[in-house]
Amino acid sequence: MGKRGEIGANWRTNNFGWNSMIDYSTECSTRGLVSIIGDSYIRALQVDVGKDISSLLRQKVRPEYEVYSFGHDGAPLSQYLHVSRYVKEYFKPDIFVFVLIHNDFDESIANFVYKPFFLQLNIADGRIEEIQPTARPLYQFLTYSATFQYLYSNLKFASVYFNLIQDSSDFNANVNVNTLSSRRDSIRQGAEYLLTKIQAENLGKRTIFMMNAPVQDIYDGQVETSSVMWVNKMIEGLCAKHSLECIDLTTAFSNDYNATARRFDFPMDGHWNEHAHFLASEVLHDYLNATEQ
């Protein structure tokens, strides 16, 4: 990333098309399987393969468990449901871990943000309908162009344009806080549908939702007055209501930053850096050890 590739990382596309240092197998194994599902935070192209949360967790839980990761750039929570169906069919994991970020919720609802290449929800008159994803041939064609990749991935041209037409002061955790708050009722309705749908389709499996911390508010010492912490509280409340397992990274990230002053992202990019991946893997490992079922 950057004009001259200031941030560089090594990736590895495995036999199933995911960024991972290992190949995946559909064969039954004597060890258990943990599947980690998310967006670009889990695809983790910003750090070397092997230094992401999934690879680091694998080092900690072997030989008892294997860990597979399934991350796709731009995917919202609704797409995680879609991916979980694929993961369940082909890999049959014992534990599902869904890593959530703050823009996962309004982007799950097609009424608010239209992402036709992902599974989304349509919410109307109190009813929820799943909208199946469609192909995106134009984007797939453009990815063959090195010029397009440089403008889109290195220079983040789309983000630069977006920032020109938006007031950056309205944004926190990669969401427009005013717009997000105005959609609170629908966001809660959609989130509850998705969490309980995942739960219902994976009965007998451990299902853990890990919510990202509002890192800018941690840097600024404003967690208590954070404009996006209501999302964390919403997920915590929904998980408690439906007896789902929940991890909020806010406390762990806050304690770490107060002790070390180490950032969790890059100056030019908001994704997790190596330190954040390491810390998140530690939190998840400690949680699995403490709650072993």
Short mmCIF file of C-alpha atoms in Angstrom, two decimals:
data_model
loop_
_atom_site.label_atom_id
_atom_site.label_comp_id
_atom_site.label_asym_id
_atom_site.label_seq_id
_atom_site.Cartn_x
_atom_site.Cartn_y
_atom_site.Cartn_z
CA MET A 1 0.00 0.00 0.00
CA GLY A 2 1.05 3.58 -0.56
CA LYS A 3 2.53 5.41 -3.54
CA ARG A 4 5.77 3.43 -3.32
CA GLY A 5 4.45 0.36 -1.55
CA GLU A 6 5.46 1.62 1.91
CA ILE A 7 3.44 -1.17 3.52
CA GLY A 8 4.21 -4.57 2.02
CA ALA A 9 3.24 -8.10 2.95
CA ASN A 10 3.64 -11.64 1.64
CA TRP A 11 0.46 -13.58 0.90
CA ARG A 12 -0.31 -17.17 -0.06
CA THR A 13 -3.43 -18.29 -1.90
CA ASN A 14 -4.16 -21.85 -0.85
CA ASN A 15 -5.88 -24.75 -2.61
CA PHE A 16 -9.35 -23.37 -1.78
CA GLY A 17 -8.55 -19.78 -2.76
CA TRP A 18 -8.10 -18.29 0.73
CA ASN A 19 -5.10 -16.35 2.02
CA SER A 20 -3.46 -18.90 4.32
CA MET A 21 -0.05 -20.43 4.97
CA ILE A 22 -1.63 -23.91 4.87
CA ASP A 23 -3.86 -25.81 2.47
CA TYR A 24 -7.33 -26.83 3.64
CA SER A 25 -8.79 -30.32 3.69
CA THR A 26 -12.39 -31.53 3.66
CA GLU A 27 -11.33 -34.87 5.10
CA CYS A 28 -12.46 -35.74 8.61
CA SER A 29 -9.70 -35.25 11.14
CA THR A 30 -9.10 -36.52 14.64
CA ARG A 31 -8.48 -32.91 15.73
CA GLY A 32 -11.19 -30.28 16.05
CA LEU A 33 -11.53 -27.39 13.63
CA VAL A 34 -11.90 -23.68 14.42
CA SER A 35 -13.16 -21.54 11.51
CA ILE A 36 -12.62 -17.78 11.66
CA ILE A 37 -14.92 -15.81 9.36
CA GLY A 38 -14.72 -12.10 8.60
CA ASP A 39 -13.85 -9.42 6.09
CA SER A 40 -10.51 -7.88 5.11
CA TYR A 41 -9.40 -7.95 8.75
CA ILE A 42 -9.42 -11.74 8.50
CA ARG A 43 -8.12 -11.92 4.95
CA ALA A 44 -5.27 -9.88 6.45
CA LEU A 45 -3.42 -8.79 3.31
CA GLN A 46 -1.75 -5.98 5.31
CA VAL A 47 0.52 -8.37 7.23
CA ASP A 48 2.64 -11.34 6.23
CA VAL A 49 0.77 -14.59 6.03
CA GLY A 50 1.56 -16.40 9.26
CA LYS A 51 1.29 -13.21 11.32
CA ASP A 52 -2.49 -12.93 11.17
CA ILE A 53 -4.93 -13.86 13.93
CA SER A 54 -5.78 -17.25 12.42
CA SER A 55 -2.18 -18.37 11.91
CA LEU A 56 -1.19 -17.17 15.37
CA LEU A 57 -4.13 -18.95 16.98
CA ARG A 58 -3.19 -22.13 15.11
CA GLN A 59 0.24 -22.07 16.75
CA LYS A 60 -1.41 -21.85 20.17
CA VAL A 61 -4.10 -24.55 19.85
CA ARG A 62 -2.31 -27.30 17.94
CA PRO A 63 -2.43 -30.29 18.09
CA GLU A 64 -5.88 -30.20 19.68
CA TYR A 65 -7.36 -27.94 17.00
CA GLU A 66 -6.72 -26.84 13.45
CA VAL A 67 -7.64 -23.28 12.42
CA TYR A 68 -8.96 -22.21 9.01
CA SER A 69 -9.70 -18.59 8.11
CA PHE A 70 -12.26 -17.28 5.61
CA GLY A 71 -11.89 -13.54 5.01
CA HIS A 72 -13.17 -11.50 2.08
CA ASP A 73 -12.58 -7.79 1.55
CA GLY A 74 -15.68 -5.66 2.04
CA ALA A 75 -17.90 -8.48 3.32
CA PRO A 76 -20.57 -7.46 5.87
CA LEU A 77 -22.17 -9.60 8.58
CA SER A 78 -24.84 -10.84 6.15
CA GLN A 79 -22.09 -12.33 3.96
CA TYR A 80 -20.61 -14.06 7.02
CA LEU A 81 -23.86 -16.03 7.23
CA HIS A 82 -23.43 -16.96 3.55
CA VAL A 83 -19.81 -18.02 4.09
CA SER A 84 -20.71 -20.02 7.20
CA ARG A 85 -23.01 -22.16 5.07
CA TYR A 86 -20.14 -22.91 2.70
CA VAL A 87 -17.79 -23.62 5.61
CA LYS A 88 -20.31 -25.90 7.31
CA GLU A 89 -20.91 -27.90 4.11
CA TYR A 90 -17.27 -28.41 3.12
CA PHE A 91 -15.26 -28.32 6.35
CA LYS A 92 -17.68 -29.12 9.21
CA PRO A 93 -15.93 -27.06 11.93
CA ASP A 94 -16.46 -27.57 15.64
CA ILE A 95 -16.15 -23.86 16.47
CA PHE A 96 -17.26 -20.82 14.46
CA VAL A 97 -15.64 -17.47 15.26
CA PHE A 98 -17.10 -14.38 13.55
CA VAL A 99 -14.95 -11.24 13.76
CA LEU A 100 -17.20 -8.18 13.57
CA ILE A 101 -16.33 -4.56 12.79
CA HIS A 102 -18.51 -1.49 13.03
CA ASN A 103 -19.48 -1.19 9.36
CA ASP A 104 -20.70 -4.80 9.22
CA PHE A 105 -24.24 -3.88 10.21
CA ASP A 106 -25.65 -1.15 7.97
CA GLU A 107 -23.79 -2.72 5.01
CA SER A 108 -25.72 -5.94 5.64
CA ILE A 109 -28.94 -4.14 4.72
CA ALA A 110 -29.50 -3.48 1.02
CA ASN A 111 -31.95 -0.67 1.84
CA PHE A 112 -28.98 1.32 3.18
CA VAL A 113 -25.85 0.16 1.32
CA TYR A 114 -26.31 -1.86 -1.86
CA LYS A 115 -23.65 -4.56 -2.27
CA PRO A 116 -25.16 -6.97 -4.79
CA PHE A 117 -22.08 -9.21 -4.89
CA PHE A 118 -22.66 -10.19 -1.21
CA LEU A 119 -25.64 -11.76 0.53
CA GLN A 120 -27.70 -8.91 2.00
CA LEU A 121 -30.98 -8.33 3.78
CA ASN A 122 -34.03 -6.43 2.63
CA ILE A 123 -36.04 -5.07 5.57
CA ALA A 124 -39.54 -3.80 4.86
CA ASP A 125 -42.67 -3.59 7.00
CA GLY A 126 -40.99 -5.54 9.78
CA ARG A 127 -40.16 -8.44 7.46
CA ILE A 128 -36.67 -9.58 6.55
CA GLU A 129 -35.73 -11.21 3.25
CA GLU A 130 -32.34 -12.55 2.21
CA ILE A 131 -31.11 -11.23 -1.16
CA GLN A 132 -28.75 -13.68 -2.83
CA PRO A 133 -25.47 -12.32 -4.25
CA THR A 134 -24.87 -11.84 -7.96
CA ALA A 135 -21.69 -11.88 -10.03
CA ARG A 136 -19.66 -8.69 -10.63
CA PRO A 137 -17.99 -9.27 -14.03
CA LEU A 138 -16.86 -5.64 -14.53
CA TYR A 139 -14.91 -5.59 -11.26
CA GLN A 140 -13.44 -9.02 -11.98
CA PHE A 141 -12.34 -7.78 -15.41
CA LEU A 142 -10.76 -4.62 -13.95
CA THR A 143 -8.70 -6.63 -11.45
CA TYR A 144 -6.63 -7.92 -14.36
CA SER A 145 -5.38 -4.36 -14.87
CA ALA A 146 -2.23 -3.39 -12.95
CA THR A 147 -3.18 0.28 -13.34
CA PHE A 148 -6.57 -0.30 -11.74
CA GLN A 149 -4.98 -2.29 -8.91
CA TYR A 150 -2.47 0.50 -8.26
CA LEU A 151 -5.17 3.19 -8.17
CA TYR A 152 -7.57 1.09 -6.12
CA SER A 153 -5.29 -0.80 -3.74
CA ASN A 154 -2.12 1.29 -3.42
CA LEU A 155 -3.42 4.83 -3.75
CA LYS A 156 -6.90 3.94 -2.44
CA PHE A 157 -8.36 6.25 -5.07
CA ALA A 158 -11.95 5.38 -4.16
CA SER A 159 -11.31 6.32 -0.52
CA VAL A 160 -9.67 9.60 -1.50
CA TYR A 161 -12.70 10.53 -3.62
CA PHE A 162 -15.07 9.47 -0.84
CA ASN A 163 -13.24 11.64 1.69
CA LEU A 164 -13.49 14.66 -0.61
CA ILE A 165 -17.28 14.49 -0.64
CA GLN A 166 -17.70 13.57 3.05
CA ASP A 167 -16.91 15.42 6.26
CA SER A 168 -14.25 13.28 7.95
CA SER A 169 -15.31 14.59 11.36
CA ASP A 170 -18.53 12.58 10.98
CA PHE A 171 -16.58 9.31 10.75
CA ASN A 172 -15.36 6.93 13.40
CA ALA A 173 -14.43 3.23 13.07
CA ASN A 174 -14.97 3.55 9.30
CA VAL A 175 -18.64 4.53 9.63
CA ASN A 176 -20.58 7.75 9.42
CA VAL A 177 -21.66 7.91 13.06
CA ASN A 178 -24.69 10.13 12.42
CA THR A 179 -26.01 7.96 9.61
CA LEU A 180 -25.34 4.79 11.56
CA SER A 181 -27.15 6.09 14.64
CA SER A 182 -30.19 7.13 12.58
CA ARG A 183 -30.49 3.53 11.36
CA ARG A 184 -30.20 2.01 14.82
CA ASP A 185 -33.57 0.23 14.93
CA SER A 186 -33.13 -1.46 11.55
CA ILE A 187 -29.51 -2.31 12.34
CA ARG A 188 -30.56 -4.03 15.53
CA GLN A 189 -33.32 -5.90 13.74
CA GLY A 190 -30.96 -7.05 11.00
CA ALA A 191 -28.19 -7.99 13.42
CA GLU A 192 -30.58 -10.04 15.56
CA TYR A 193 -31.83 -11.89 12.49
CA LEU A 194 -28.30 -12.72 11.36
CA LEU A 195 -26.98 -13.79 14.76
CA THR A 196 -29.95 -16.03 15.46
CA LYS A 197 -29.90 -17.43 11.91
CA ILE A 198 -26.26 -18.40 12.33
CA GLN A 199 -27.12 -19.92 15.70
CA ALA A 200 -30.07 -21.92 14.33
CA GLU A 201 -28.11 -23.28 11.38
CA ASN A 202 -25.22 -24.44 13.56
CA LEU A 203 -26.87 -26.11 16.52
CA GLY A 204 -24.39 -28.18 18.49
CA LYS A 205 -21.46 -26.04 17.34
CA ARG A 206 -19.79 -23.34 19.41
CA THR A 207 -20.53 -19.95 17.87
CA ILE A 208 -18.45 -17.01 19.06
CA PHE A 209 -18.84 -13.38 17.98
CA MET A 210 -15.74 -11.21 18.48
CA MET A 211 -16.39 -7.44 18.25
CA ASN A 212 -13.59 -5.07 17.27
CA ALA A 213 -12.63 -2.18 19.54
CA PRO A 214 -13.12 1.52 18.60
CA VAL A 215 -9.37 2.04 18.30
CA GLN A 216 -9.40 5.78 17.52
CA ASP A 217 -11.38 6.40 20.69
CA ILE A 218 -8.81 4.33 22.58
CA TYR A 219 -6.01 6.49 21.17
CA ASP A 220 -7.93 9.63 22.13
CA GLY A 221 -8.84 8.38 25.62
CA GLN A 222 -12.55 8.69 24.81
CA VAL A 223 -13.87 5.14 25.07
CA GLU A 224 -16.47 6.12 27.66
CA THR A 225 -17.94 8.72 25.30
CA SER A 226 -17.34 6.80 22.06
CA SER A 227 -19.84 7.48 19.31
CA VAL A 228 -19.79 3.84 18.19
CA MET A 229 -19.66 1.88 21.46
CA TRP A 230 -23.43 1.46 21.26
CA VAL A 231 -22.73 -1.07 18.49
CA ASN A 232 -20.50 -3.09 20.83
CA LYS A 233 -23.17 -2.91 23.53
CA MET A 234 -25.84 -3.94 21.05
CA ILE A 235 -23.92 -7.07 20.06
CA GLU A 236 -23.17 -7.87 23.69
CA GLY A 237 -26.87 -7.53 24.54
CA LEU A 238 -28.07 -9.63 21.60
CA CYS A 239 -25.59 -12.38 22.41
CA ALA A 240 -26.71 -12.41 26.04
CA LYS A 241 -30.38 -12.48 24.98
CA HIS A 242 -29.86 -15.50 22.72
CA SER A 243 -27.21 -17.33 24.79
CA LEU A 244 -24.47 -16.70 22.22
CA GLU A 245 -20.81 -16.35 23.09
CA CYS A 246 -19.37 -12.84 22.77
CA ILE A 247 -15.92 -11.29 23.03
CA ASP A 248 -15.49 -7.50 23.02
CA LEU A 249 -11.89 -6.52 22.26
CA THR A 250 -12.32 -3.03 23.73
CA THR A 251 -11.04 -3.79 27.23
CA ALA A 252 -8.03 -5.79 26.07
CA PHE A 253 -7.05 -3.22 23.43
CA SER A 254 -7.55 -0.33 25.87
CA ASN A 255 -5.42 -1.96 28.56
CA ASP A 256 -2.69 -2.76 26.06
CA TYR A 257 -2.60 0.77 24.62
CA ASN A 258 -2.55 2.36 28.07
CA ALA A 259 0.42 0.16 28.99
CA THR A 260 2.42 0.26 25.75
CA ALA A 261 1.07 3.13 23.57
CA ARG A 262 1.39 0.79 20.57
CA ARG A 263 -1.05 1.39 17.71
CA PHE A 264 -3.27 -1.34 16.30
CA ASP A 265 -3.40 -0.06 12.72
CA PHE A 266 -1.29 1.65 10.07
CA PRO A 267 -0.95 5.42 9.60
CA MET A 268 -2.30 5.10 6.04
CA ASP A 269 -4.67 2.20 6.59
CA GLY A 270 -7.15 1.32 9.34
CA HIS A 271 -6.68 -2.45 9.24
CA TRP A 272 -5.02 -4.38 12.06
CA ASN A 273 -1.23 -4.42 12.09
CA GLU A 274 0.87 -7.31 13.39
CA HIS A 275 0.50 -6.17 16.99
CA ALA A 276 -3.31 -6.09 16.78
CA HIS A 277 -3.43 -9.54 15.16
CA PHE A 278 -1.20 -10.90 17.92
CA LEU A 279 -3.25 -9.32 20.69
CA ALA A 280 -6.57 -10.49 19.19
CA SER A 281 -5.20 -14.03 18.90
CA GLU A 282 -4.15 -13.92 22.56
CA VAL A 283 -7.60 -12.75 23.64
CA LEU A 284 -9.31 -15.48 21.60
CA HIS A 285 -6.94 -18.17 22.84
CA ASP A 286 -7.41 -17.15 26.46
CA TYR A 287 -11.18 -17.12 25.99
CA LEU A 288 -11.20 -20.61 24.45
CA ASN A 289 -9.09 -21.94 27.31
CA ALA A 290 -11.29 -20.34 29.95
CA THR A 291 -14.56 -21.53 28.38
CA GLU A 292 -13.60 -24.95 27.07
CA GLN A 293 -16.75 -27.02 26.66
#
